[in-house]
Tab-separated table of C-alpha atoms in Angstrom:
chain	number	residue	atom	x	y	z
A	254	UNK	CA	-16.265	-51.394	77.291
A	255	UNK	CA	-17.624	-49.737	74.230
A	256	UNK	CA	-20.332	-46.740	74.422
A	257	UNK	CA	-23.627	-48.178	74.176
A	258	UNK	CA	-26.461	-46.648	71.651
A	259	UNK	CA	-29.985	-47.262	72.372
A	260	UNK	CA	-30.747	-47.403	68.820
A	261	UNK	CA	-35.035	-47.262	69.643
A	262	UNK	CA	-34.259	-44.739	71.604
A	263	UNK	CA	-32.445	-42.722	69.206
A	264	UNK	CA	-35.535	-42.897	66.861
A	265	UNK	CA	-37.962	-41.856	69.181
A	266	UNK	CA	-35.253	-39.183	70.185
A	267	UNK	CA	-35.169	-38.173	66.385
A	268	UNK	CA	-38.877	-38.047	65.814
A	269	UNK	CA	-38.310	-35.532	69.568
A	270	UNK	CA	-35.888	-33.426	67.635
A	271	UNK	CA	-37.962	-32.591	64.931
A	272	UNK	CA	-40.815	-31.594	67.207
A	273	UNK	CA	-39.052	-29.990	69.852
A	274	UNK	CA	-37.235	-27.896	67.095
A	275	UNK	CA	-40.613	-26.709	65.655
A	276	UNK	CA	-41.195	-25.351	69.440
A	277	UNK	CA	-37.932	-24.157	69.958
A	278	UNK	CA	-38.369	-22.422	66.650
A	279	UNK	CA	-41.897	-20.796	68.005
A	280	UNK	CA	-39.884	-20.132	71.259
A	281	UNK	CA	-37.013	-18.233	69.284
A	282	UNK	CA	-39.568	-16.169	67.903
A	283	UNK	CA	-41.528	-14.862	71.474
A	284	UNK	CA	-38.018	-14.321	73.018
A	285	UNK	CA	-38.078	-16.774	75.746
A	286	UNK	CA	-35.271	-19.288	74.908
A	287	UNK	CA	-33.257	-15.866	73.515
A	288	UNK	CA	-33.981	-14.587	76.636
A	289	UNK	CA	-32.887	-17.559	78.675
A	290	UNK	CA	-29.459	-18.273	77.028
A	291	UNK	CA	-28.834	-14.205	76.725
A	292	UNK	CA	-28.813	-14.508	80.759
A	293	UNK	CA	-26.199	-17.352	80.362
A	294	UNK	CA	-24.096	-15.470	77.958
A	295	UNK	CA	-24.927	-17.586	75.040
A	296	UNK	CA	-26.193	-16.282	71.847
A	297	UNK	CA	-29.560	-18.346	70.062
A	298	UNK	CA	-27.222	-20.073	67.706
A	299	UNK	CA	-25.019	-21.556	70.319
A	300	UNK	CA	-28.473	-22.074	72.610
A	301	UNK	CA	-29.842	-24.348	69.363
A	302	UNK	CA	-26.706	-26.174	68.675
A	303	UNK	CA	-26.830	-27.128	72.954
A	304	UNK	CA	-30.271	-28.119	72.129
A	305	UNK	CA	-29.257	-30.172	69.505
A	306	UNK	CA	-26.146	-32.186	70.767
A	307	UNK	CA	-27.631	-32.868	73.759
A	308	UNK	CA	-30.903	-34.307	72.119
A	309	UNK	CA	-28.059	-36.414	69.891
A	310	UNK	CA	-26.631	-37.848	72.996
A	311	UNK	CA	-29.139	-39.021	75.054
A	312	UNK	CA	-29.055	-41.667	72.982
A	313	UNK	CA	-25.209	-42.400	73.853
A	314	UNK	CA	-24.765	-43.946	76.970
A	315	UNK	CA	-20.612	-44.651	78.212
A	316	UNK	CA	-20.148	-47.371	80.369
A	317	UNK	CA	-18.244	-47.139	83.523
A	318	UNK	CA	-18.535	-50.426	85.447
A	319	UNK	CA	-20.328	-53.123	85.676
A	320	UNK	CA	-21.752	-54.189	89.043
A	321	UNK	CA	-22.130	-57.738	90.597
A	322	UNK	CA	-25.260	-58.532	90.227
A	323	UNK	CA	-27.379	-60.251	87.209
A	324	UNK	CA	-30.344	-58.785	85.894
A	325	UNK	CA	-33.305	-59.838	83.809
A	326	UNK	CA	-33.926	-57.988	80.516
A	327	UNK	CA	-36.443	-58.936	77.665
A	328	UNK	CA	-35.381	-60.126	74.323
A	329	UNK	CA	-37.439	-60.742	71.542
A	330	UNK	CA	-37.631	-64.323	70.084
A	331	UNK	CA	-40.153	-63.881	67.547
A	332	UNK	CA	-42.816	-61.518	65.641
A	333	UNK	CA	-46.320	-62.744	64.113
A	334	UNK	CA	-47.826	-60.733	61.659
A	335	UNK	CA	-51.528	-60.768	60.238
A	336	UNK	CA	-52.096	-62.320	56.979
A	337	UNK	CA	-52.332	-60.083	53.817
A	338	UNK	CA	-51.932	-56.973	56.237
A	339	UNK	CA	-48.709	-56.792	57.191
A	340	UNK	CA	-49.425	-55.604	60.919
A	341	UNK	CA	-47.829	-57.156	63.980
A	342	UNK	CA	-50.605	-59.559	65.071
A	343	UNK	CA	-48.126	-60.907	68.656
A	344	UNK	CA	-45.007	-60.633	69.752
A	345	UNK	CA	-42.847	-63.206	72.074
A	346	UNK	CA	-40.450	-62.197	74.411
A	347	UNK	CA	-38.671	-64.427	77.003
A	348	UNK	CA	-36.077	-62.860	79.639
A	349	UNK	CA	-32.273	-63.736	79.999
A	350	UNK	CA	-29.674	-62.895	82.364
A	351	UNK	CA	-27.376	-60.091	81.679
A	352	UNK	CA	-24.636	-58.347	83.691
A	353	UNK	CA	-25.887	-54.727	84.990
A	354	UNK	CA	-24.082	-51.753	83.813
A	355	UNK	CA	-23.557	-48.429	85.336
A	356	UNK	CA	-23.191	-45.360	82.229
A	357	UNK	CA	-23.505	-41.640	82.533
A	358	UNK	CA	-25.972	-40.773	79.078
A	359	UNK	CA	-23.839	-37.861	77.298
A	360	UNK	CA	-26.758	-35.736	76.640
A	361	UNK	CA	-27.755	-35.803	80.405
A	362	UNK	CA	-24.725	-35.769	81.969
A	363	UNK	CA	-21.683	-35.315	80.279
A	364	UNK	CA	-22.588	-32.474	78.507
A	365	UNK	CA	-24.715	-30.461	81.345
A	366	UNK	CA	-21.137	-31.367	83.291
A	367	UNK	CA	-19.278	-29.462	80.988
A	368	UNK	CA	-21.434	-26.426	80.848
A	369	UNK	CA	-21.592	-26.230	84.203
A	370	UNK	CA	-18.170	-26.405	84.491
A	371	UNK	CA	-17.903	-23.526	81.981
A	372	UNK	CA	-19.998	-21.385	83.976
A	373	UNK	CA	-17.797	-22.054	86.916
A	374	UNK	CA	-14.869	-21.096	85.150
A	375	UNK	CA	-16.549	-17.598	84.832
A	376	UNK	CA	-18.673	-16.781	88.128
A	377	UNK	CA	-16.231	-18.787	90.542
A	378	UNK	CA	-16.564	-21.396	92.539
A	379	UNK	CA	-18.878	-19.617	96.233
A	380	UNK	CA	-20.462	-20.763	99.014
A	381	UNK	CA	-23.572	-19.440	97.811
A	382	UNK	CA	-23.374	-21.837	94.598
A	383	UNK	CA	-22.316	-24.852	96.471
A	384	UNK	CA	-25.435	-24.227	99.114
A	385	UNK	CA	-27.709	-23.767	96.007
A	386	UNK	CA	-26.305	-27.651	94.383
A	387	UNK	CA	-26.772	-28.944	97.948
A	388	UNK	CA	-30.604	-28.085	98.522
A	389	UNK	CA	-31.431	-28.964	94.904
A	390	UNK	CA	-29.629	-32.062	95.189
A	391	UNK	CA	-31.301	-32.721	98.567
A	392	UNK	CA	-34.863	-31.952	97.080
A	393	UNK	CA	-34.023	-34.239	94.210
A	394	UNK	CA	-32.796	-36.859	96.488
A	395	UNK	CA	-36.311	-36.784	98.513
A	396	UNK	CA	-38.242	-36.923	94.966
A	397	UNK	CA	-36.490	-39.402	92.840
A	398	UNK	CA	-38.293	-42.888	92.573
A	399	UNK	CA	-37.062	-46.069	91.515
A	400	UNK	CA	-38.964	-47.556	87.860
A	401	UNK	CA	-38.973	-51.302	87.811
A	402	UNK	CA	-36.892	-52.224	84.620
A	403	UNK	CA	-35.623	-48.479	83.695
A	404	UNK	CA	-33.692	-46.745	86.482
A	405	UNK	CA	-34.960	-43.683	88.327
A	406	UNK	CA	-37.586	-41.316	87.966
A	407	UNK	CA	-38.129	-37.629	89.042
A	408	UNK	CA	-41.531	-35.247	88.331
A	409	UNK	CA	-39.782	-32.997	85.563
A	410	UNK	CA	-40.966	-29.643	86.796
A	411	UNK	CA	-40.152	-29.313	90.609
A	412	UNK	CA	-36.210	-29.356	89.969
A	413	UNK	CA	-35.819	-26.151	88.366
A	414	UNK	CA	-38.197	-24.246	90.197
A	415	UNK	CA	-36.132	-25.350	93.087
A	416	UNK	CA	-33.024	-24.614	91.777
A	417	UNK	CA	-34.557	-21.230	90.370
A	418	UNK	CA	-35.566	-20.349	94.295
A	419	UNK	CA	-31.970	-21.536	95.677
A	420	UNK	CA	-30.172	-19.470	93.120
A	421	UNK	CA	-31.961	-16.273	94.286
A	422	UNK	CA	-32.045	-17.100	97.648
A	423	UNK	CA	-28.292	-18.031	97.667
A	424	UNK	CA	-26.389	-16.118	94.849
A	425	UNK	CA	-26.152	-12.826	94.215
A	426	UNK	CA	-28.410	-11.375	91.456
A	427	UNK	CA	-25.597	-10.924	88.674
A	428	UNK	CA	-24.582	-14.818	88.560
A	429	UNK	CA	-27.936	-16.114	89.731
A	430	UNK	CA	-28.894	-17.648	86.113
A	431	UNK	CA	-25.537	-19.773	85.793
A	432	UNK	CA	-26.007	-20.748	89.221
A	433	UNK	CA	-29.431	-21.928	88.596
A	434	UNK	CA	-28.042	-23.631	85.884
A	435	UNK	CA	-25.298	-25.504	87.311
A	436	UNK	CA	-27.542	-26.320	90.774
A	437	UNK	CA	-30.614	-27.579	88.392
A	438	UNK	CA	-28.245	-29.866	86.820
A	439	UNK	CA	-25.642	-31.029	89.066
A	440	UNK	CA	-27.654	-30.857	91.542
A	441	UNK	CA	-30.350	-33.366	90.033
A	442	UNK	CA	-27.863	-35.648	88.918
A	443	UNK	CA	-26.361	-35.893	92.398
A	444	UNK	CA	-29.602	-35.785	94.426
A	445	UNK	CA	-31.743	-38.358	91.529
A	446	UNK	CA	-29.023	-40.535	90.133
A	447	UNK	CA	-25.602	-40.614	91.656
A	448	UNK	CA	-27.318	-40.738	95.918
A	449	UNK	CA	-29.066	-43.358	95.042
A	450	UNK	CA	-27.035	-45.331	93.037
A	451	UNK	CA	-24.555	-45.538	95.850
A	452	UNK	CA	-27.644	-45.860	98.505
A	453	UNK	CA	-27.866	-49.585	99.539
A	454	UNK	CA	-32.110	-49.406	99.833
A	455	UNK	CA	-32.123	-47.930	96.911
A	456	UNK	CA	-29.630	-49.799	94.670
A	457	UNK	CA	-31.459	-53.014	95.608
A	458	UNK	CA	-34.486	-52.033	93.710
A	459	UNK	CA	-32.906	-50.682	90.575
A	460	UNK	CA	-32.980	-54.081	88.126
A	461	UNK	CA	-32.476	-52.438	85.040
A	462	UNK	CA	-30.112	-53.964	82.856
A	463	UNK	CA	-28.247	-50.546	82.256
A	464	UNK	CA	-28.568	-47.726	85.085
A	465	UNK	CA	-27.778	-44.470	83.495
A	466	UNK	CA	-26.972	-41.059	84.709
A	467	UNK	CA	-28.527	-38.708	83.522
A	468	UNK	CA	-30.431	-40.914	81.357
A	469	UNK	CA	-33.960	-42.503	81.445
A	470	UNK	CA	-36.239	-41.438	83.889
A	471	UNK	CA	-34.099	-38.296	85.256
A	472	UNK	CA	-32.982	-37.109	81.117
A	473	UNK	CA	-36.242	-35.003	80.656
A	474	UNK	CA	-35.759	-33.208	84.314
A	475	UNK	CA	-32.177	-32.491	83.816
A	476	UNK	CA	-32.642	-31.525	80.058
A	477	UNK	CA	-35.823	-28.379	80.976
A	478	UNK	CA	-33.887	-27.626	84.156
A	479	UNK	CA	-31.876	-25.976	81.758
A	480	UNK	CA	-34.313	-23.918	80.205
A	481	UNK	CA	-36.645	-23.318	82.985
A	482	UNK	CA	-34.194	-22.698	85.694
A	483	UNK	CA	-32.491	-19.770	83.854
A	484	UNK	CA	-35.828	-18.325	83.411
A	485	UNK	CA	-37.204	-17.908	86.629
A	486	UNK	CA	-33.800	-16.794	88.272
């Protein structure tokens, strides 16, 4: 199967790139995203070119599998426009059937995987970090919501403040920021996507034509966890 690109998506994300540069740029300058990605090891040039890929790819989603059920999605049939104006007047949009396909978004997922996994590489692999994935995954787990025709949902600010408090609670003060890091985001993809996906309650209600981790509804939560996390650790 061939990676798919949410094309609308990518132009809203683009129009979000410009604008969320502009802040990160007024961000730069007060010290708080320096002083974020300083914790992490990172200089501000590598912490804008993060920013940047992973804005790119969560508008690439790779497919995995598909599952066995059909699913409704809308297509558009046909577009009215006003006369002598040139502005949409209706639009008409029927639903057809369409096998449901399970993706991980790269700028959600894959990327935040191999960060984390970078981090890892440097602190170790403790106890203390593995408790801190478990209770933010648990907390994301209890949070996450299912959106009828988009996937899953979570409220964007209540992962990394819990994955901020499990990283000092659990790790010792030197590491805590990666550990806040990797627990915000493995943690929400575990507890918000990946659970539920595999949850038979849950899966039932999911009728999006593509369910994607670290996409959608949970992108925005695992995307500031990032941020916000290293901050308050």
């Amino acid at each position: 199967m061939r990676p798919y690109f949410s094309f609308p998506f990518v132009i809203m994300a683009a129009v979000g790139l410009f604008l969320l540069l502009g802040l990160i740029f007024i961000l730069v300058q007060v010290g708080l995203v320096t002083v974020a990605f300083a914790k992490l090891g990172m200089s501000p040039g590598q912490a804008l070119l993060w920013l940047l890929f992973t804005l790119i790819g969560s508008g690439v989603n790779l497919p995995l599998y598909k599952t066995s059920r059909l699913v409704r999605r809308p297509v558009l049939r046909g577009q009215f426009y006003q006369f002598g104006t040139g502005a949409p007047l209706r639009m008409e949009t029927e639903t057809e059937l369409t096998d449901q396909v399970v993706a991980v978004n790269v700028g959600g997922c894959v990327i935040p995987c191999l960060l984390s996994l970078y981090f890892l590489s440097n602190i170790g692999l403790e106890a203390g970090t593995l408790l801190a994935v478990a209770a933010t995954g648990a907390l994301c787990y209890a949070l996450a919501r299912p959106i009828p025709g988009k996937g899953i949902g979570i409220p964007v600010l209540l992962p990394p403040l819990g994955a901020a408090l499990a990283a000092l609670l659990m790790a010792p003060p030197e590491v805590s920021p990666q550990v806040a890091y990797i627990a915000g985001s493995i943690g929400t993809l575990l507890g918000a996507d990946v659970l539920h996906l595999v949850t038979p309650k849950t899966k039932a209600l999911l009728d999006a034509p593509m369910l994607s981790i670290g996409g959608a509804g949970t992108f925005d939560g695992i995307f500031l966890t990032g941020i916000i996390a290293v901050l308050l650790a």
